[in-house]
Structure formats: structure tokens, C-alpha cells
mmCIF file of N, CA and C in Angstrom:
data_model
loop_
_atom_site.group_PDB
_atom_site.id
_atom_site.type_symbol
_atom_site.label_atom_id
_atom_site.label_comp_id
_atom_site.label_asym_id
_atom_site.label_seq_id
_atom_site.Cartn_x
_atom_site.Cartn_y
_atom_site.Cartn_z
ATOM 1 N N UNK A 1 84.397 134.020 119.745
ATOM 2 C CA UNK A 1 85.260 132.956 120.263
ATOM 3 C C UNK A 1 86.494 133.585 120.898
ATOM 4 N N UNK A 2 86.749 133.174 122.140
ATOM 5 C CA UNK A 2 87.951 133.673 122.821
ATOM 6 C C UNK A 2 88.602 132.550 123.597
ATOM 7 N N UNK A 3 89.911 132.609 123.683
ATOM 8 C CA UNK A 3 90.688 131.673 124.486
ATOM 9 C C UNK A 3 91.641 132.499 125.344
ATOM 10 N N UNK A 4 91.654 132.203 126.621
ATOM 11 C CA UNK A 4 92.512 132.956 127.539
ATOM 12 C C UNK A 4 93.444 131.986 128.255
ATOM 13 N N UNK A 5 94.734 132.078 127.946
ATOM 14 C CA UNK A 5 95.733 131.208 128.571
ATOM 15 C C UNK A 5 96.323 131.900 129.792
ATOM 16 N N UNK A 6 96.595 131.109 130.807
ATOM 17 C CA UNK A 6 97.210 131.645 132.020
ATOM 18 C C UNK A 6 97.988 130.534 132.708
ATOM 19 N N UNK A 7 98.753 130.916 133.731
ATOM 20 C CA UNK A 7 99.457 129.930 134.535
ATOM 21 C C UNK A 7 100.953 129.855 134.296
ATOM 22 N N UNK A 8 101.457 130.626 133.357
ATOM 23 C CA UNK A 8 102.891 130.609 133.112
ATOM 24 C C UNK A 8 103.657 131.257 134.251
ATOM 25 N N UNK A 9 104.969 131.142 134.177
ATOM 26 C CA UNK A 9 105.809 131.742 135.202
ATOM 27 C C UNK A 9 107.227 131.239 135.114
ATOM 28 N N UNK A 10 107.987 131.551 136.160
ATOM 29 C CA UNK A 10 109.380 131.126 136.265
ATOM 30 C C UNK A 10 109.452 129.927 137.203
ATOM 31 N N UNK A 11 110.094 128.871 136.762
ATOM 32 C CA UNK A 11 110.210 127.660 137.566
ATOM 33 C C UNK A 11 111.596 127.065 137.368
ATOM 34 N N UNK A 12 112.090 126.412 138.390
ATOM 35 C CA UNK A 12 113.397 125.772 138.297
ATOM 36 C C UNK A 12 113.311 124.464 137.514
ATOM 37 N N UNK A 13 114.410 124.034 136.924
ATOM 38 C CA UNK A 13 114.412 122.735 136.238
ATOM 39 C C UNK A 13 113.956 121.630 137.189
ATOM 40 N N UNK A 14 113.113 120.766 136.649
ATOM 41 C CA UNK A 14 112.534 119.700 137.462
ATOM 42 C C UNK A 14 111.226 120.073 138.109
ATOM 43 N N UNK A 15 110.866 121.335 138.032
ATOM 44 C CA UNK A 15 109.636 121.805 138.654
ATOM 45 C C UNK A 15 108.412 121.571 137.792
ATOM 46 N N UNK A 16 107.269 122.081 138.275
ATOM 47 C CA UNK A 16 105.988 121.874 137.599
ATOM 48 C C UNK A 16 105.227 123.180 137.476
ATOM 49 N N UNK A 17 104.398 123.232 136.463
ATOM 50 C CA UNK A 17 103.457 124.321 136.268
ATOM 51 C C UNK A 17 102.191 123.735 135.661
ATOM 52 N N UNK A 18 101.056 124.397 135.914
ATOM 53 C CA UNK A 18 99.813 124.019 135.243
ATOM 54 C C UNK A 18 99.276 125.218 134.492
ATOM 55 N N UNK A 19 99.173 125.065 133.193
ATOM 56 C CA UNK A 19 98.589 126.107 132.357
ATOM 57 C C UNK A 19 97.089 125.874 132.221
ATOM 58 N N UNK A 20 96.352 126.961 132.137
ATOM 59 C CA UNK A 20 94.905 126.897 131.922
ATOM 60 C C UNK A 20 94.547 127.654 130.652
ATOM 61 N N UNK A 21 93.554 127.152 129.945
ATOM 62 C CA UNK A 21 93.037 127.825 128.756
ATOM 63 C C UNK A 21 91.521 127.879 128.898
ATOM 64 N N UNK A 22 91.031 129.045 129.230
ATOM 65 C CA UNK A 22 89.580 129.211 129.417
ATOM 66 C C UNK A 22 88.962 129.631 128.103
ATOM 67 N N UNK A 23 87.978 128.868 127.670
ATOM 68 C CA UNK A 23 87.327 129.130 126.381
ATOM 69 C C UNK A 23 85.993 129.817 126.585
ATOM 70 N N UNK A 24 85.659 130.708 125.674
ATOM 71 C CA UNK A 24 84.335 131.336 125.689
ATOM 72 C C UNK A 24 83.867 131.496 124.250
ATOM 73 N N UNK A 25 82.565 131.439 124.069
ATOM 74 C CA UNK A 25 82.003 131.570 122.730
ATOM 75 C C UNK A 25 81.872 130.246 122.000
ATOM 76 N N UNK A 26 82.348 129.166 122.611
ATOM 77 C CA UNK A 26 82.197 127.835 122.045
ATOM 78 C C UNK A 26 82.356 126.829 123.164
ATOM 79 N N UNK A 27 81.924 125.598 122.920
ATOM 80 C CA UNK A 27 81.966 124.570 123.959
ATOM 81 C C UNK A 27 83.049 123.537 123.666
ATOM 82 N N UNK A 28 83.752 123.163 124.711
ATOM 83 C CA UNK A 28 84.762 122.105 124.586
ATOM 84 C C UNK A 28 84.130 120.750 124.281
ATOM 85 N N UNK A 29 82.836 120.643 124.514
ATOM 86 C CA UNK A 29 82.156 119.377 124.209
ATOM 87 C C UNK A 29 82.200 119.087 122.711
ATOM 88 N N UNK A 30 82.306 120.143 121.901
ATOM 89 C CA UNK A 30 82.204 119.984 120.456
ATOM 90 C C UNK A 30 83.424 120.502 119.698
ATOM 91 N N UNK A 31 84.420 120.970 120.436
ATOM 92 C CA UNK A 31 85.602 121.556 119.793
ATOM 93 C C UNK A 31 86.874 121.113 120.491
ATOM 94 N N UNK A 32 87.833 120.667 119.707
ATOM 95 C CA UNK A 32 89.133 120.295 120.249
ATOM 96 C C UNK A 32 89.962 121.546 120.522
ATOM 97 N N UNK A 33 90.892 121.420 121.438
ATOM 98 C CA UNK A 33 91.802 122.514 121.783
ATOM 99 C C UNK A 33 93.227 121.984 121.805
ATOM 100 N N UNK A 34 94.129 122.778 121.337
ATOM 101 C CA UNK A 34 95.537 122.393 121.332
ATOM 102 C C UNK A 34 96.403 123.411 122.043
ATOM 103 N N UNK A 35 97.536 122.939 122.516
ATOM 104 C CA UNK A 35 98.564 123.799 123.108
ATOM 105 C C UNK A 35 99.763 123.830 122.169
ATOM 106 N N UNK A 36 100.277 125.016 121.973
ATOM 107 C CA UNK A 36 101.427 125.230 121.114
ATOM 108 C C UNK A 36 102.448 126.069 121.888
ATOM 109 N N UNK A 37 103.687 126.022 121.436
ATOM 110 C CA UNK A 37 104.675 126.876 122.074
ATOM 111 C C UNK A 37 105.655 127.395 121.032
ATOM 112 N N UNK A 38 106.246 128.535 121.346
ATOM 113 C CA UNK A 38 107.246 129.113 120.461
ATOM 114 C C UNK A 38 108.322 129.775 121.292
ATOM 115 N N UNK A 39 109.539 129.313 121.090
ATOM 116 C CA UNK A 39 110.701 129.894 121.762
ATOM 117 C C UNK A 39 111.355 130.898 120.817
ATOM 118 N N UNK A 40 112.090 131.850 121.360
ATOM 119 C CA UNK A 40 112.752 132.852 120.512
ATOM 120 C C UNK A 40 113.638 132.195 119.465
ATOM 121 N N UNK A 41 113.468 132.597 118.222
ATOM 122 C CA UNK A 41 114.303 132.078 117.151
ATOM 123 C C UNK A 41 113.948 130.683 116.681
ATOM 124 N N UNK A 42 112.869 130.123 117.219
ATOM 125 C CA UNK A 42 112.467 128.767 116.836
ATOM 126 C C UNK A 42 111.079 128.764 116.233
ATOM 127 N N UNK A 43 110.782 127.707 115.491
ATOM 128 C CA UNK A 43 109.465 127.566 114.900
ATOM 129 C C UNK A 43 108.438 127.185 115.965
ATOM 130 N N UNK A 44 107.198 127.529 115.667
ATOM 131 C CA UNK A 44 106.123 127.131 116.574
ATOM 132 C C UNK A 44 106.011 125.608 116.580
ATOM 133 N N UNK A 45 105.747 125.075 117.755
ATOM 134 C CA UNK A 45 105.637 123.618 117.937
ATOM 135 C C UNK A 45 104.279 123.265 118.516
ATOM 136 N N UNK A 46 103.646 122.278 117.938
ATOM 137 C CA UNK A 46 102.409 121.759 118.506
ATOM 138 C C UNK A 46 102.751 120.816 119.643
ATOM 139 N N UNK A 47 102.357 121.137 120.841
ATOM 140 C CA UNK A 47 102.757 120.396 122.040
ATOM 141 C C UNK A 47 101.751 119.302 122.391
ATOM 142 N N UNK A 48 100.480 119.646 122.407
ATOM 143 C CA UNK A 48 99.470 118.695 122.845
ATOM 144 C C UNK A 48 98.105 119.162 122.364
ATOM 145 N N UNK A 49 97.175 118.209 122.279
ATOM 146 C CA UNK A 49 95.792 118.563 121.993
ATOM 147 C C UNK A 49 94.874 117.510 122.579
ATOM 148 N N UNK A 50 93.623 117.905 122.748
ATOM 149 C CA UNK A 50 92.607 116.990 123.258
ATOM 150 C C UNK A 50 91.381 117.138 122.376
ATOM 151 N N UNK A 51 90.871 116.016 121.904
ATOM 152 C CA UNK A 51 89.747 116.050 120.983
ATOM 153 C C UNK A 51 88.441 116.264 121.737
ATOM 154 N N UNK A 52 87.406 116.620 121.005
ATOM 155 C CA UNK A 52 86.128 116.904 121.638
ATOM 156 C C UNK A 52 85.306 115.638 121.867
ATOM 157 N N UNK A 53 85.326 114.735 120.898
ATOM 158 C CA UNK A 53 84.393 113.602 120.938
ATOM 159 C C UNK A 53 84.764 112.559 121.973
ATOM 160 N N UNK A 54 85.997 112.073 121.940
ATOM 161 C CA UNK A 54 86.388 110.970 122.827
ATOM 162 C C UNK A 54 87.534 111.343 123.752
ATOM 163 N N UNK A 55 87.872 112.617 123.800
ATOM 164 C CA UNK A 55 88.972 113.100 124.652
ATOM 165 C C UNK A 55 90.287 112.401 124.330
ATOM 166 N N UNK A 56 90.450 111.958 123.107
ATOM 167 C CA UNK A 56 91.752 111.404 122.743
ATOM 168 C C UNK A 56 92.771 112.540 122.735
ATOM 169 N N UNK A 57 94.011 112.165 122.986
ATOM 170 C CA UNK A 57 95.038 113.182 123.173
ATOM 171 C C UNK A 57 96.234 112.942 122.254
ATOM 172 N N UNK A 58 97.006 113.982 122.111
ATOM 173 C CA UNK A 58 98.253 113.932 121.355
ATOM 174 C C UNK A 58 99.308 114.664 122.161
ATOM 175 N N UNK A 59 100.526 114.135 122.128
ATOM 176 C CA UNK A 59 101.673 114.812 122.739
ATOM 177 C C UNK A 59 102.848 114.758 121.767
ATOM 178 N N UNK A 60 103.571 115.832 121.673
ATOM 179 C CA UNK A 60 104.789 115.794 120.876
ATOM 180 C C UNK A 60 105.817 114.934 121.594
ATOM 181 N N UNK A 61 106.766 114.416 120.851
ATOM 182 C CA UNK A 61 107.793 113.558 121.456
ATOM 183 C C UNK A 61 108.574 114.293 122.538
ATOM 184 N N UNK A 62 108.711 115.598 122.377
ATOM 185 C CA UNK A 62 109.523 116.365 123.320
ATOM 186 C C UNK A 62 108.879 116.501 124.704
ATOM 187 N N UNK A 63 107.575 116.255 124.807
ATOM 188 C CA UNK A 63 106.903 116.423 126.107
ATOM 189 C C UNK A 63 106.214 115.150 126.586
ATOM 190 N N UNK A 64 106.197 114.128 125.757
ATOM 191 C CA UNK A 64 105.497 112.882 126.102
ATOM 192 C C UNK A 64 106.049 112.315 127.399
ATOM 193 N N UNK A 65 105.143 111.951 128.291
ATOM 194 C CA UNK A 65 105.550 111.401 129.564
ATOM 195 C C UNK A 65 105.757 112.444 130.651
ATOM 196 N N UNK A 66 105.799 113.715 130.264
ATOM 197 C CA UNK A 66 106.003 114.783 131.253
ATOM 198 C C UNK A 66 104.804 115.731 131.331
ATOM 199 N N UNK A 67 104.109 115.913 130.226
ATOM 200 C CA UNK A 67 102.964 116.827 130.173
ATOM 201 C C UNK A 67 101.674 116.005 130.091
ATOM 202 N N UNK A 68 100.619 116.540 130.679
ATOM 203 C CA UNK A 68 99.304 115.907 130.617
ATOM 204 C C UNK A 68 98.254 116.970 130.310
ATOM 205 N N UNK A 69 97.460 116.711 129.276
ATOM 206 C CA UNK A 69 96.382 117.621 128.920
ATOM 207 C C UNK A 69 95.069 117.061 129.439
ATOM 208 N N UNK A 70 94.198 117.950 129.897
ATOM 209 C CA UNK A 70 92.889 117.530 130.392
ATOM 210 C C UNK A 70 91.906 118.672 130.178
ATOM 211 N N UNK A 71 90.644 118.390 130.421
ATOM 212 C CA UNK A 71 89.643 119.440 130.247
ATOM 213 C C UNK A 71 88.565 119.305 131.319
ATOM 214 N N UNK A 72 87.944 120.418 131.618
ATOM 215 C CA UNK A 72 86.806 120.487 132.535
ATOM 216 C C UNK A 72 85.661 121.127 131.756
ATOM 217 N N UNK A 73 84.707 120.298 131.348
ATOM 218 C CA UNK A 73 83.603 120.796 130.532
ATOM 219 C C UNK A 73 82.804 121.848 131.281
ATOM 220 N N UNK A 74 82.574 121.629 132.557
ATOM 221 C CA UNK A 74 81.767 122.565 133.342
ATOM 222 C C UNK A 74 82.399 123.956 133.382
ATOM 223 N N UNK A 75 83.721 123.983 133.427
ATOM 224 C CA UNK A 75 84.430 125.266 133.465
ATOM 225 C C UNK A 75 84.858 125.709 132.073
ATOM 226 N N UNK A 76 84.594 124.873 131.072
ATOM 227 C CA UNK A 76 84.999 125.164 129.691
ATOM 228 C C UNK A 76 86.468 125.557 129.616
ATOM 229 N N UNK A 77 87.280 124.753 130.280
ATOM 230 C CA UNK A 77 88.701 125.062 130.430
ATOM 231 C C UNK A 77 89.532 123.822 130.119
ATOM 232 N N UNK A 78 90.626 124.041 129.419
ATOM 233 C CA UNK A 78 91.603 122.988 129.143
ATOM 234 C C UNK A 78 92.853 123.285 129.954
ATOM 235 N N UNK A 79 93.444 122.235 130.493
ATOM 236 C CA UNK A 79 94.638 122.379 131.328
ATOM 237 C C UNK A 79 95.816 121.654 130.683
ATOM 238 N N UNK A 80 96.999 122.155 130.952
ATOM 239 C CA UNK A 80 98.228 121.463 130.568
ATOM 240 C C UNK A 80 99.106 121.380 131.801
ATOM 241 N N UNK A 81 99.157 120.196 132.383
ATOM 242 C CA UNK A 81 100.013 119.960 133.544
ATOM 243 C C UNK A 81 101.398 119.631 133.029
ATOM 244 N N UNK A 82 102.372 120.412 133.448
ATOM 245 C CA UNK A 82 103.740 120.251 132.962
ATOM 246 C C UNK A 82 104.639 119.885 134.138
ATOM 247 N N UNK A 83 105.183 118.689 134.088
ATOM 248 C CA UNK A 83 106.072 118.202 135.145
ATOM 249 C C UNK A 83 107.473 117.999 134.598
ATOM 250 N N UNK A 84 108.424 117.861 135.505
ATOM 251 C CA UNK A 84 109.819 117.605 135.117
ATOM 252 C C UNK A 84 110.280 118.594 134.052
ATOM 253 N N UNK A 85 110.009 119.848 134.297
ATOM 254 C CA UNK A 85 110.310 120.876 133.302
ATOM 255 C C UNK A 85 111.804 121.010 133.073
ATOM 256 N N UNK A 86 112.145 121.295 131.823
ATOM 257 C CA UNK A 86 113.532 121.437 131.390
ATOM 258 C C UNK A 86 113.735 122.848 130.833
ATOM 259 N N UNK A 87 114.960 123.321 130.817
ATOM 260 C CA UNK A 87 115.210 124.652 130.231
ATOM 261 C C UNK A 87 114.703 124.760 128.796
ATOM 262 N N UNK A 88 114.754 123.666 128.058
ATOM 263 C CA UNK A 88 114.292 123.704 126.666
ATOM 264 C C UNK A 88 112.773 123.802 126.549
ATOM 265 N N UNK A 89 112.057 123.723 127.644
ATOM 266 C CA UNK A 89 110.611 123.962 127.630
ATOM 267 C C UNK A 89 110.285 125.456 127.682
ATOM 268 N N UNK A 90 111.292 126.268 127.877
ATOM 269 C CA UNK A 90 111.083 127.716 127.928
ATOM 270 C C UNK A 90 110.524 128.225 126.602
ATOM 271 N N UNK A 91 109.391 128.892 126.665
ATOM 272 C CA UNK A 91 108.710 129.372 125.455
ATOM 273 C C UNK A 91 107.470 130.141 125.869
ATOM 274 N N UNK A 92 106.869 130.796 124.896
ATOM 275 C CA UNK A 92 105.526 131.323 125.079
ATOM 276 C C UNK A 92 104.559 130.224 124.656
ATOM 277 N N UNK A 93 103.624 129.917 125.525
ATOM 278 C CA UNK A 93 102.656 128.857 125.272
ATOM 279 C C UNK A 93 101.312 129.473 124.887
ATOM 280 N N UNK A 94 100.724 128.913 123.835
ATOM 281 C CA UNK A 94 99.453 129.385 123.324
ATOM 282 C C UNK A 94 98.455 128.238 123.284
ATOM 283 N N UNK A 95 97.186 128.557 123.499
ATOM 284 C CA UNK A 95 96.148 127.575 123.216
ATOM 285 C C UNK A 95 95.364 128.048 121.994
ATOM 286 N N UNK A 96 94.796 127.092 121.285
ATOM 287 C CA UNK A 96 94.097 127.411 120.051
ATOM 288 C C UNK A 96 93.041 126.355 119.772
ATOM 289 N N UNK A 97 92.085 126.714 118.939
ATOM 290 C CA UNK A 97 91.071 125.762 118.524
ATOM 291 C C UNK A 97 90.845 125.866 117.024
ATOM 292 N N UNK A 98 90.512 124.740 116.432
ATOM 293 C CA UNK A 98 90.260 124.681 114.998
ATOM 294 C C UNK A 98 89.508 123.395 114.713
ATOM 295 N N UNK A 99 88.599 123.414 113.730
ATOM 296 C CA UNK A 99 87.856 122.193 113.420
ATOM 297 C C UNK A 99 88.738 121.017 112.978
ATOM 298 N N UNK A 100 89.948 121.290 112.542
ATOM 299 C CA UNK A 100 90.799 120.215 112.037
ATOM 300 C C UNK A 100 91.584 119.491 113.128
ATOM 301 N N UNK A 101 91.581 120.054 114.357
ATOM 302 C CA UNK A 101 92.339 119.377 115.430
ATOM 303 C C UNK A 101 91.729 118.020 115.736
ATOM 304 N N UNK A 102 92.524 116.850 115.979
ATOM 305 C CA UNK A 102 93.636 117.040 116.895
ATOM 306 C C UNK A 102 94.877 116.298 116.372
ATOM 307 N N UNK A 103 94.886 114.956 116.429
ATOM 308 C CA UNK A 103 96.148 114.254 116.223
ATOM 309 C C UNK A 103 96.718 114.442 114.824
ATOM 310 N N UNK A 104 95.878 114.242 113.813
ATOM 311 C CA UNK A 104 96.383 114.287 112.436
ATOM 312 C C UNK A 104 96.959 115.660 112.113
ATOM 313 N N UNK A 105 96.293 116.688 112.598
ATOM 314 C CA UNK A 105 96.756 118.044 112.334
ATOM 315 C C UNK A 105 98.085 118.301 113.017
ATOM 316 N N UNK A 106 98.202 117.864 114.251
ATOM 317 C CA UNK A 106 99.452 118.075 114.975
ATOM 318 C C UNK A 106 100.591 117.307 114.318
ATOM 319 N N UNK A 107 100.343 116.066 113.941
ATOM 320 C CA UNK A 107 101.405 115.246 113.342
ATOM 321 C C UNK A 107 101.866 115.813 112.010
ATOM 322 N N UNK A 108 100.950 116.450 111.299
ATOM 323 C CA UNK A 108 101.322 117.030 110.010
ATOM 324 C C UNK A 108 101.836 118.460 110.143
ATOM 325 N N UNK A 109 101.849 118.943 111.365
ATOM 326 C CA UNK A 109 102.358 120.291 111.653
ATOM 327 C C UNK A 109 101.583 121.380 110.908
ATOM 328 N N UNK A 110 100.299 121.149 110.716
ATOM 329 C CA UNK A 110 99.448 122.173 110.093
ATOM 330 C C UNK A 110 98.911 123.052 111.206
ATOM 331 N N UNK A 111 99.583 124.155 111.451
ATOM 332 C CA UNK A 111 99.279 124.979 112.613
ATOM 333 C C UNK A 111 98.434 126.209 112.288
ATOM 334 N N UNK A 112 97.731 126.182 111.204
ATOM 335 C CA UNK A 112 96.875 127.310 110.854
ATOM 336 C C UNK A 112 95.547 127.248 111.583
ATOM 337 N N UNK A 113 95.557 127.501 112.875
ATOM 338 C CA UNK A 113 94.355 127.387 113.692
ATOM 339 C C UNK A 113 93.412 128.566 113.451
ATOM 340 N N UNK A 114 92.123 128.303 113.664
ATOM 341 C CA UNK A 114 91.120 129.341 113.428
ATOM 342 C C UNK A 114 91.164 130.428 114.495
ATOM 343 N N UNK A 115 91.387 130.002 115.735
ATOM 344 C CA UNK A 115 91.382 130.951 116.850
ATOM 345 C C UNK A 115 92.548 130.655 117.782
ATOM 346 N N UNK A 116 93.223 131.727 118.166
ATOM 347 C CA UNK A 116 94.351 131.644 119.089
ATOM 348 C C UNK A 116 94.083 132.503 120.313
ATOM 349 N N UNK A 117 94.568 132.029 121.442
ATOM 350 C CA UNK A 117 94.569 132.871 122.624
ATOM 351 C C UNK A 117 95.892 133.611 122.714
ATOM 352 N N UNK A 118 95.946 134.591 123.608
ATOM 353 C CA UNK A 118 97.215 135.248 123.865
ATOM 354 C C UNK A 118 98.109 134.282 124.624
ATOM 355 N N UNK A 119 99.393 134.404 124.448
ATOM 356 C CA UNK A 119 100.305 133.458 125.050
ATOM 357 C C UNK A 119 100.593 133.730 126.511
ATOM 358 N N UNK A 120 101.155 132.722 127.152
ATOM 359 C CA UNK A 120 101.620 132.855 128.522
ATOM 360 C C UNK A 120 103.066 132.358 128.560
ATOM 361 N N UNK A 121 103.931 133.152 129.185
ATOM 362 C CA UNK A 121 105.363 132.853 129.176
ATOM 363 C C UNK A 121 105.699 131.794 130.222
ATOM 364 N N UNK A 122 106.447 130.789 129.784
ATOM 365 C CA UNK A 122 106.991 129.784 130.694
ATOM 366 C C UNK A 122 108.511 129.863 130.603
ATOM 367 N N UNK A 123 109.150 130.076 131.739
ATOM 368 C CA UNK A 123 110.611 130.155 131.783
ATOM 369 C C UNK A 123 111.122 129.133 132.784
ATOM 370 N N UNK A 124 111.982 128.242 132.299
ATOM 371 C CA UNK A 124 112.561 127.214 133.156
ATOM 372 C C UNK A 124 114.045 127.525 133.308
ATOM 373 N N UNK A 125 114.417 127.937 134.490
ATOM 374 C CA UNK A 125 115.789 128.381 134.713
ATOM 375 C C UNK A 125 116.127 128.304 136.194
ATOM 376 N N UNK A 126 117.389 128.016 136.471
ATOM 377 C CA UNK A 126 117.848 128.025 137.858
ATOM 378 C C UNK A 126 118.432 129.387 138.207
#
């Protein structure tokens, strides 16, 4: 099982980025994927997830209305479209999968995921 996150970069406040998480060794049809982030000196935060069965989604309050998670089964890839970016969105973003995802796990902040991808840096600064 592998997850490869990409798409991070430097963007000005108010700008947009799209992160990608390419999965291998398992299918998104049967496994949920979540996005997490961690800023220096801060705890890891569960940002969003998408379930496998009905594509139900979860967003943390800090990104609701600005971020959108989606998936492409054919490409076995999950995306995180991030709009209206703020400096406080600056962090390393990780994707992960675990049988316990999605909403209940995120709401309870149980972040012990089975598999993590390497992070991608997002910096929002003028």
C-alpha cells in the first residue's frame, strides 16, 4: 500500500491549489482516504475525508466551504481542491487511509491511520 501526495507549493492569500493523492496497492472503491495537515508547533489536524461506499465527505470547520475533496476511481486518486487560501492554511499536508475512516474518526480526532503518504508543503504567503 502506497500513497503519494503532490501539488503543494507557494500561493498568495486568496489563491488556490489542488492537491493529489495517488493510491497504489488498494482501491479507492473499497477504502476511504483522508487529508491531514500539520503546521510547525501545532498538532496534526484532520482536514477532510471521503468514504469508499457512498462518497460521503467530512470537512473540518477550519476549511468548510473553501476546500473540496473528490476522487477519480479510474486514476485511483483523491484530490483536495483548496480555494480562498489563508496564511493559517500553511502546513505540510498528508493523505492517509485506514479502515476506520471517515467522519466518525475525524470528529473524534483518532488519527492513528494504517498508511500515510509523504507530505506535501503548502505555504500561503504574500
